[in-house]
Coordinates of C-alpha atoms and ligand atoms in Angstrom, one line a residue:
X1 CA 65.1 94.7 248.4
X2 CA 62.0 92.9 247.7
X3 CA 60.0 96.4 248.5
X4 CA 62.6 98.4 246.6
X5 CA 61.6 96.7 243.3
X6 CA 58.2 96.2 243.9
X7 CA 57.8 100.2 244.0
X8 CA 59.9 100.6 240.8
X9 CA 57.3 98.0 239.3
X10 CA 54.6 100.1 240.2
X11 CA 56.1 103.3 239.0
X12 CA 57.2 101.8 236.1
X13 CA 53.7 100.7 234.8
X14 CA 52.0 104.0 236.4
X15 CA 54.2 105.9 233.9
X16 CA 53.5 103.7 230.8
X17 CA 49.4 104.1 231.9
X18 CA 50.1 108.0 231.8
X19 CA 52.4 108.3 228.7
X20 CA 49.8 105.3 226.7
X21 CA 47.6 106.7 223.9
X22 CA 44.2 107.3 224.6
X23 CA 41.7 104.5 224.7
X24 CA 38.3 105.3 222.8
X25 CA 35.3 102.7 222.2
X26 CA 33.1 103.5 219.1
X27 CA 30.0 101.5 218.4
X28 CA 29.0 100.9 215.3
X29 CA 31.5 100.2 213.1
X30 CA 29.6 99.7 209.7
X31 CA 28.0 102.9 210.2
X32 CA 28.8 106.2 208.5
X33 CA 29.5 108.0 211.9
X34 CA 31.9 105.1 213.4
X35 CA 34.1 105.2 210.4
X36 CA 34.4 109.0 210.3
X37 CA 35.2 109.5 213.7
X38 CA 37.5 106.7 213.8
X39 CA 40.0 108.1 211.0
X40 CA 39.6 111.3 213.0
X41 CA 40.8 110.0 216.7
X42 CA 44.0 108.1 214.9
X43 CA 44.9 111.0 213.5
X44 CA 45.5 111.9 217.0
X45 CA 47.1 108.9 218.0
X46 CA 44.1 107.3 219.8
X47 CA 43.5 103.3 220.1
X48 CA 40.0 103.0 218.7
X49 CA 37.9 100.0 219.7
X50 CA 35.3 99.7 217.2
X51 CA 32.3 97.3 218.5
X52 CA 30.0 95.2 215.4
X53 CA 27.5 93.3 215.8
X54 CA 28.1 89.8 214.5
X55 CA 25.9 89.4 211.6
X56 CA 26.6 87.9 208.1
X57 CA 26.9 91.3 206.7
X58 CA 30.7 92.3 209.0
X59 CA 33.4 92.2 207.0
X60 CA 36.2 93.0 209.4
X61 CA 39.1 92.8 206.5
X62 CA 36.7 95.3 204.6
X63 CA 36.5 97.5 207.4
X64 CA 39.7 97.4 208.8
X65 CA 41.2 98.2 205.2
X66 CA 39.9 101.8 205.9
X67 CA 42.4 102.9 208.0
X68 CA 45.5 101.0 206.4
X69 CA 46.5 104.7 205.6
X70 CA 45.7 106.3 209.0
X71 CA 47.5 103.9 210.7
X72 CA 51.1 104.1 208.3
X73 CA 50.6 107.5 208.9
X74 CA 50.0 107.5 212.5
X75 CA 52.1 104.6 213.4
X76 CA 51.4 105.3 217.5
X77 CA 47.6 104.7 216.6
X78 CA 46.2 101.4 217.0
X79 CA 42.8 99.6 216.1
X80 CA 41.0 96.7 217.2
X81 CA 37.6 95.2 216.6
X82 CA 35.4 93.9 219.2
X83 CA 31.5 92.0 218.8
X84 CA 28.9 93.7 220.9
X85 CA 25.3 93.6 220.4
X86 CA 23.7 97.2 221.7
X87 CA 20.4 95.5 222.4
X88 CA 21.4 93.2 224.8
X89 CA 22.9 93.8 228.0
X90 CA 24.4 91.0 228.7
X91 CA 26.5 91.2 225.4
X92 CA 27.2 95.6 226.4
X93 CA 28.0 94.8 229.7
X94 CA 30.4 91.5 228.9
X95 CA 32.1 93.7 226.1
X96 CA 33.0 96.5 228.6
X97 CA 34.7 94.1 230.9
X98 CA 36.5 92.1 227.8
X99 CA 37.5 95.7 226.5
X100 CA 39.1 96.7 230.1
X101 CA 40.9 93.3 230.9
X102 CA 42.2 93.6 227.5
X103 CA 43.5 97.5 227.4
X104 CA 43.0 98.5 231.3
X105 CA 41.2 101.5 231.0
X106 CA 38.3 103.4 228.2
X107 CA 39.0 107.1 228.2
X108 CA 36.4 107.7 225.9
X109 CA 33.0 105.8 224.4
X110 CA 31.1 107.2 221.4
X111 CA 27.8 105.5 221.3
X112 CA 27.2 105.8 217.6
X113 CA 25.6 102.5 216.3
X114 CA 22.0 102.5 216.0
X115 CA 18.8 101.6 213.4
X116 CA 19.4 104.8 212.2
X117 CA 16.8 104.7 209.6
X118 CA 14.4 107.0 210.1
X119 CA 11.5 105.5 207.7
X120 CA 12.2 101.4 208.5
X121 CA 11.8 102.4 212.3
X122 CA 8.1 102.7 211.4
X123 CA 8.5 99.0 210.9
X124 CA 10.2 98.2 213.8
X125 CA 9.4 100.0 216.7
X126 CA 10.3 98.4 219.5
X127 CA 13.8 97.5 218.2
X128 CA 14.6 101.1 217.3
X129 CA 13.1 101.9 221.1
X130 CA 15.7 99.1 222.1
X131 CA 18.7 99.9 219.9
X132 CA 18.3 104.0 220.1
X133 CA 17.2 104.3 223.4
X134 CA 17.3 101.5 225.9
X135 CA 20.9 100.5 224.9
X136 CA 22.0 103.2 226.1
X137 CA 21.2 102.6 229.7
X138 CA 23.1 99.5 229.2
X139 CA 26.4 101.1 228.6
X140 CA 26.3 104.0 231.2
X141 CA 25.2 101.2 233.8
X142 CA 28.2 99.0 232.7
X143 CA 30.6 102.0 233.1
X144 CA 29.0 103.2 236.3
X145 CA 29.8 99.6 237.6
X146 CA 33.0 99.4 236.0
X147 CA 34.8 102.4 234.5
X148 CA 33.1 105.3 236.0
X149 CA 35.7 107.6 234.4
X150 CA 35.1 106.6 231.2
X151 CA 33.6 110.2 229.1
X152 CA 30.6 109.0 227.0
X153 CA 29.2 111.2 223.8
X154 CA 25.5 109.5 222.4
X155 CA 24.3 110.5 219.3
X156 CA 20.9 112.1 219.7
X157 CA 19.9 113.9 216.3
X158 CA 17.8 116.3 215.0
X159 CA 14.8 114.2 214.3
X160 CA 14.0 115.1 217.9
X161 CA 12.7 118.8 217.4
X162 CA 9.7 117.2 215.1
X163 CA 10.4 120.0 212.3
X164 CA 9.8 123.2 212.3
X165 CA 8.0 125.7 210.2
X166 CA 9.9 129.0 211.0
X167 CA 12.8 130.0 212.9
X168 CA 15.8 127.6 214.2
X169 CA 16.3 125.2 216.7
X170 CA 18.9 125.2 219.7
X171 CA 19.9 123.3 223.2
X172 CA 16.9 124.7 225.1
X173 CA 14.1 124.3 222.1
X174 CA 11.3 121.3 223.0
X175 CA 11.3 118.3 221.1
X176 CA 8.3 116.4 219.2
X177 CA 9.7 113.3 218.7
X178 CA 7.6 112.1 215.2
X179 CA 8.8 108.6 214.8
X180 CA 9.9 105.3 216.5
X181 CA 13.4 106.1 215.5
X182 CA 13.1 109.6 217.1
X183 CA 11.2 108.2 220.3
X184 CA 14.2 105.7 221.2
X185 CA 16.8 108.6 220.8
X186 CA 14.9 110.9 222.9
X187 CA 15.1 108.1 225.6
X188 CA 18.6 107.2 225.3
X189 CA 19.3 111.2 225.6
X190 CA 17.3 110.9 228.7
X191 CA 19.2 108.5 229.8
X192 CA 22.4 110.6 229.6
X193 CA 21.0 113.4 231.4
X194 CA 20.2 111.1 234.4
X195 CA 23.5 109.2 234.2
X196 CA 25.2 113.2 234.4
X197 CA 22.8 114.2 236.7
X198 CA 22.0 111.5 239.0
X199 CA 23.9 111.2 242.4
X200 CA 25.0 108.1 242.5
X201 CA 26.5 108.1 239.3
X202 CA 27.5 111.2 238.0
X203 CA 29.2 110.1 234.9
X204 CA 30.9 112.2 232.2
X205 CA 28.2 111.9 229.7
X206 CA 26.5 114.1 226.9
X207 CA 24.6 113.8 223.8
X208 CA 25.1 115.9 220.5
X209 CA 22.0 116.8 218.4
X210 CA 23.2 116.4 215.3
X211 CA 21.5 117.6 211.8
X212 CA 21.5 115.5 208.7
X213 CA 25.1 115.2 207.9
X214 CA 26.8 112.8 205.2
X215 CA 30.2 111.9 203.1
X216 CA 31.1 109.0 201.3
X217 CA 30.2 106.2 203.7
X218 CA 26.5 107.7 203.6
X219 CA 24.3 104.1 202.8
X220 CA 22.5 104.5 199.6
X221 CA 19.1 104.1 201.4
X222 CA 19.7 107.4 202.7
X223 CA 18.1 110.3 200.6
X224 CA 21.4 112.4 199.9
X225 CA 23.8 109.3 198.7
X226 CA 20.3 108.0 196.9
X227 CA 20.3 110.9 194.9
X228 CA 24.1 111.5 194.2
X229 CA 24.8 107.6 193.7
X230 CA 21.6 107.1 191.1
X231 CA 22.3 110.7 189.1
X232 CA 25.9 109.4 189.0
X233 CA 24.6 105.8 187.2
X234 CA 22.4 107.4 185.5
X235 CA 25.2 109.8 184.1
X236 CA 27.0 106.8 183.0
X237 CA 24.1 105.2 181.2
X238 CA 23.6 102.3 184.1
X239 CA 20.3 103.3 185.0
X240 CA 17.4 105.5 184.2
X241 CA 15.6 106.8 186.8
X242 CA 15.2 107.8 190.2
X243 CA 12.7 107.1 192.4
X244 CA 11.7 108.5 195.6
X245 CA 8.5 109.6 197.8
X246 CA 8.4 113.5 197.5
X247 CA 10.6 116.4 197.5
X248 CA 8.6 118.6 200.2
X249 CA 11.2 118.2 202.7
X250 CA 14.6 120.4 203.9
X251 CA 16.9 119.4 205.8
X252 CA 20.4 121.2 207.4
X253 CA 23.0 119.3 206.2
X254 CA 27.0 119.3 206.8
X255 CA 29.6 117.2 206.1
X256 CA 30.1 114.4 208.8
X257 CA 33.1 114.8 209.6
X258 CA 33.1 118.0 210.8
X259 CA 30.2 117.0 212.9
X260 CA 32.3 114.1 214.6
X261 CA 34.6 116.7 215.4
X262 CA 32.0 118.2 217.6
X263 CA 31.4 115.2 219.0
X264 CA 35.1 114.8 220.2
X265 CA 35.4 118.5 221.2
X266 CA 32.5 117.5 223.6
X267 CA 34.5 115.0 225.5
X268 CA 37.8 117.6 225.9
X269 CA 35.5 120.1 227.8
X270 CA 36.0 120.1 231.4
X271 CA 32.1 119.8 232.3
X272 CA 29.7 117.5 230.2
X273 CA 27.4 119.8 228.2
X274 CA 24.6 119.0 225.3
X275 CA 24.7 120.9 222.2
X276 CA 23.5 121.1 218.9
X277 CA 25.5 121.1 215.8
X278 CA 24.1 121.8 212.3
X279 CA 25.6 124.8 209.4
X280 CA 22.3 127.0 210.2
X281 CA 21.2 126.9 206.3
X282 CA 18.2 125.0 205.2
X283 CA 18.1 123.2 201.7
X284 CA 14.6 122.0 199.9
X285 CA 14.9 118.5 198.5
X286 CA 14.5 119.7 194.9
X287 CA 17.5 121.9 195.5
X288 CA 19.4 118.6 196.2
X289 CA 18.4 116.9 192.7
X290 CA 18.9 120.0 190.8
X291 CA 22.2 120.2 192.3
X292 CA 23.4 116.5 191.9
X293 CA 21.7 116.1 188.3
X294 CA 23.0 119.3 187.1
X295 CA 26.4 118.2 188.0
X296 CA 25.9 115.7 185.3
X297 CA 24.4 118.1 183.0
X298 CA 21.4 116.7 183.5
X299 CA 17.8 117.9 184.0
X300 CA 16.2 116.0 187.4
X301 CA 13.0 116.4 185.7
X302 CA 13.5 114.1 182.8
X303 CA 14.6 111.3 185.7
X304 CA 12.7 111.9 189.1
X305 CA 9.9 109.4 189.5
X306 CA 7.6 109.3 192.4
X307 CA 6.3 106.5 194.5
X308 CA 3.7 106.9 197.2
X309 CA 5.3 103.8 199.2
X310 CA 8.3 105.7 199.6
X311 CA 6.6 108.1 201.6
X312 CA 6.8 108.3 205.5
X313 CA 3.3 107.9 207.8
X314 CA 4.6 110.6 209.4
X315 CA 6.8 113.1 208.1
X316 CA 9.3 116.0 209.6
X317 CA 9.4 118.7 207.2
X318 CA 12.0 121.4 207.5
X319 CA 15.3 121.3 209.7
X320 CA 17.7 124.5 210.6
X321 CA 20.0 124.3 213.5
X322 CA 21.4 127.0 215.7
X323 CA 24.5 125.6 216.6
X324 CA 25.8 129.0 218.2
X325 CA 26.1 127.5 221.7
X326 CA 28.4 125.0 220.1
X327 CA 30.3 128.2 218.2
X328 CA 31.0 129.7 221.6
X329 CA 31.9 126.6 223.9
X330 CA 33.8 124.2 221.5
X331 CA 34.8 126.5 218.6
X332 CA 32.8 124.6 216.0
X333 CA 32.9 126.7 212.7
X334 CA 29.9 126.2 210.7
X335 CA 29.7 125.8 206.9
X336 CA 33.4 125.1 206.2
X337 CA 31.9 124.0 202.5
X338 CA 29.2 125.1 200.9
X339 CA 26.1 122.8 200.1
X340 CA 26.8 122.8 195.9
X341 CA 30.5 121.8 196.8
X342 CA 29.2 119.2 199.2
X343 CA 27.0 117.5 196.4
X344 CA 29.5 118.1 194.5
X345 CA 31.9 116.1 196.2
X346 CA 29.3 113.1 196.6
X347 CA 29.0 113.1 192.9
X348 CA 32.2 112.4 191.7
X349 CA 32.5 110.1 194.4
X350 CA 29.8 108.4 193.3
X351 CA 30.9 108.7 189.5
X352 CA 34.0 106.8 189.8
X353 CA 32.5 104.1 191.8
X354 CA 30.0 103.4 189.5
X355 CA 32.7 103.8 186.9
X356 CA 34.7 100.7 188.6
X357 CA 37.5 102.7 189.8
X358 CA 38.4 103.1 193.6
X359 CA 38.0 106.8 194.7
X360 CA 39.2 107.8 197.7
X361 CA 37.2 109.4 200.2
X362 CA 38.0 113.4 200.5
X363 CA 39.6 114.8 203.8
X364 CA 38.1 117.7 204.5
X365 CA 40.6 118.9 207.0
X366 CA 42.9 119.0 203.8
X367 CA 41.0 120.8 201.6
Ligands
LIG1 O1 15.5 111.4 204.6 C1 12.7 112.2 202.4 C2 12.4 111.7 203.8 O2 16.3 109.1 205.1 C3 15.6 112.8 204.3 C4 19.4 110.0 209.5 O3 20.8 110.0 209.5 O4 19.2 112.4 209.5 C5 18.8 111.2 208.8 O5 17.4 111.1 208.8 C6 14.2 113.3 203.8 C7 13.0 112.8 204.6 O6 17.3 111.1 206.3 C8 12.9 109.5 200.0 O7 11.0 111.4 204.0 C9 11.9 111.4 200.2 O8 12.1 113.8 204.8 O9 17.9 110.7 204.0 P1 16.8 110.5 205.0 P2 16.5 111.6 207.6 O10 15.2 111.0 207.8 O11 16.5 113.1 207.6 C10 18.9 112.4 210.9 C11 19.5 113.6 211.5 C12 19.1 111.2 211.7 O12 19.4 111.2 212.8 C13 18.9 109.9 210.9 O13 19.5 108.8 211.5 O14 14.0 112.7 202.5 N1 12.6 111.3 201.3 N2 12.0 110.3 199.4 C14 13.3 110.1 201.2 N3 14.2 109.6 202.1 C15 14.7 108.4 201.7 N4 15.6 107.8 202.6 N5 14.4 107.7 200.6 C16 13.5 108.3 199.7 O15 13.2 107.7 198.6

C-alpha cells in the first residue's frame, strides 16, 4: 500500500517536472540585453530568473514593471529576481544553488551582465577582465558541479575581431582583442570552448559574437542612444549641443532583439555551436547623426561638437559581420529593418520621453 502510493508520488511529480515551463537564468537584469531577451522567453512561456547585482542603483519595482504586460499576456510565464554578483564566486556559485533548491532545475542560462562599456574598461581593467571574462568560469564550474544539464549562451561581441579595414568577419576569422573590455570577453569565450570541449565537463555551452545592436533600453552613454536621445532634446529646445570624440568609426548595427533571438535559437540546436550575428551592412558615424538630426529637421552640423577626451586610447574602426553560418544553422534573417527606420524608431522614442510622456517600447516581431 505504502509502495503503491509512494510510486504514484513519484510519477506524479515526474510529470509536473516534464509538463513545467522552462526554467531560464539571465544575468544582468539592468542591462539592455537582459531585458530584451527576457520579454522574448515569456512570450514563450518561460520562468525567467533575472540575477542583479545589489547596488544602490536596482530598482526591482522599476524593473519588474517591464514585463507587467508580458506576463497578463502570457499568464503561464513567470518572473523572479535573484542578487548575484558575477565577480565573485562565492556569490555565482551560492546563487546557482539558491536558484535550484528554489525551482529544481535551470534549463537554460544567458550570461549577459557585464561592464559592457567599451571606453570606461580602459579605466578598469582588471574588473572588466573579472566581470567579462573570469566570471564566466564561475558559472560553468557551478553548473558542472551542480546542474550539468543546464545549456549556457555567453555574450562575446564583436569588439573581438579588433576592426577591420576590408572585407567581413565570420566564426573562423582571428580576433585582435583592442581593449580591456574586449580582452575579458575573449577569455570568458575561452572559457566556453573548454567547458564544451573539455572531458570532464562537456557542458552545453556557446558564445554568440554579436555586432553593435540597440533599442530603447540602449544607456545613453552608448554612442547610438547618445545621438538619438540628445538630437531628440535638442529638437525640443532642452539642449543645444552634442558632444562626442569623432565620427571616424562604423559599426554593423541591428536591432537587439532580433539578436537575442539568435541567442535563444543557439540553445534549441541539438549540438552547441558559436556563431556570429550582425545585418552584414556597415554604417559610418556621420551617417548615424545625419540620420537622427535630420529626423528632426535638423542639420548635425550646426550641433555636433567635438571633444578630444571623448576619444578612445585605442580605437576599433570599422565592423561588418558575416552572419551566414548563423543564416544556414538557426534561420536568423538579417536586416529585418532598415538602418534609417531603426534610427528612426530610437528618435521618436527618444522624443516623447524627453517630451514627458511614456512611450512604449516597439515590438519588432509586430511590426
Ligand atoms: O561606441 C565612438 C566610439 O560605445 C561606438 C557595446 O555594446 O558594441 C558596443 O561597443 C563608436 C566607438 O559602442 C563617442 O569610439 C565617438 O568607435 O556606442 P559605443 P561600442 O564601443 O561599439 C559592442 C558590440 C559591445 O560588445 C559593447 O559592449 O562610437 N564614439 N564618440 C563614441 N562612443 C561613445 N560611447 N561616446 C562618444 O561620445
Amino acid at each position: 500500500m505504502i509502495t503503491t502510493i509512494l510510486m504514484n508520488f513519484l510519477e506524479m511529480m515526474i510529470q509536473n517536472y516534464n509538463m513545467s515551463n522552462n526554467i531560464a537564468v539571465v544575468t544582468g537584469a539592468n542591462g539592455m540585453d537582459a531585458k530584451s531577451i527576457t520579454h522574448l522567453l515569456l512570450s514563450k512561456d518561460y520562468k525567467v530568473i533575472l540575477t542583479y547585482r545589489r547596488n544602490t542603483y536596482f530598482d526591482e519595482e522599476k524593473i519588474k514593471a517591464l514585463f507587467n504586460e508580458d506576463l497578463l499576456k502570457h499568464p503561464k510565464s513567470e518572473l523572479h529576481l535573484q542578487v548575484c554578483d558575477i565577480s565573485c564566486q562565492n556569490s555565482v556559485n551560492g546563487s546557482i544553488l539558491s536558484i535550484l533548491k528554489e525551482h529544481s532545475r535551470i534549463d537554460e542560462l544567458y550570461l549577459l551582465a557585464a561592464n559592457s562599456h567599451v571606453g570606461e574598461s580602459f579605466k578598469n581593467k582588471e574588473l572588466s577582465i573579472q566581470t567579462n571574462g573570469q566570471s564566466v568560469y564561475y558559472f560553468l564550474e557551478a553548473l558542472k558541479n551542480h546542474s550539468p544539464k543546464t545549456r549556457t549562451y555567453f555574450a562575446a561581441t564583436s569588439e573581438l575581431v579588433g576592426g577591420i579595414e576590408s572585407g567581413t568577419f565570420n566564426e573562423d576569422c582571428l580576433w585582435n582583442p583592442r581593449s580591456p573590455y574586449a580582452i575579458g570577453k575573449a577569455l570568458g569565450a575561452r572559457w566556453i570552448n573548454f567547458y564544451r570541449d573539455s572531458l570532464d565537463s562537456n557542458l552545453f555551452c556557446c558564445y554568440g559574437i554579436l555586432f553593435n545592436h540597440s533599442n530603447v533600453y540602449r544607456s545613453k552613454d552608448f554612442v547610438i542612444r547618445k545621438i538619438t536621445n540628445t538630437a531628440a532634446k535638442i529638437a525640443l529646445g532642452k539642449n543645444n549641443e552634442l558632444k562626442l570624440g569623432h565620427l571616424e568609426w562604423a559599426r554593423d548595427e541591428h536591432w537587439s532583439d532580433f539578436g537575442c533571438e539568435a541567442m535563444w535559437k543557439m540553445l534549441q540546436l541539438d549540438e552547441p555551436e558559436n556563431f556570429v550575428v550582425g545585418n552584414g551592412e556597415t554604417h559610418w558615424g556621420e551617417e548615424y547623426v545625419d540620420l537622427a538630426f535630420g529626423h528632426f529637421n535638423l542639420k548635425w552640423q550646426d550641433y555636433v561638437k567635438f571633444d578630444d577626451k571623448l576619444k578612445r586610447p585605442n580605437e576599433v574602426v570599422r565592423l561588418i559581420a558575416d552572419s551566414r553560418k548563423a543564416q544556414e544553422k538557426l534561420g536568423w534573417i538579417p536586416n529585418r529593418i532598415t538602418f534609417k527606420k531603426h534610427i528612426k524608431m530610437m528618435c521618436e522614442y527618444d522624443y516623447q520621453l524627453e517630451n514627458g510622456l511614456t512611450p512604449s517600447r516597439p515590438n519588432v516581431f509586430e511590426l
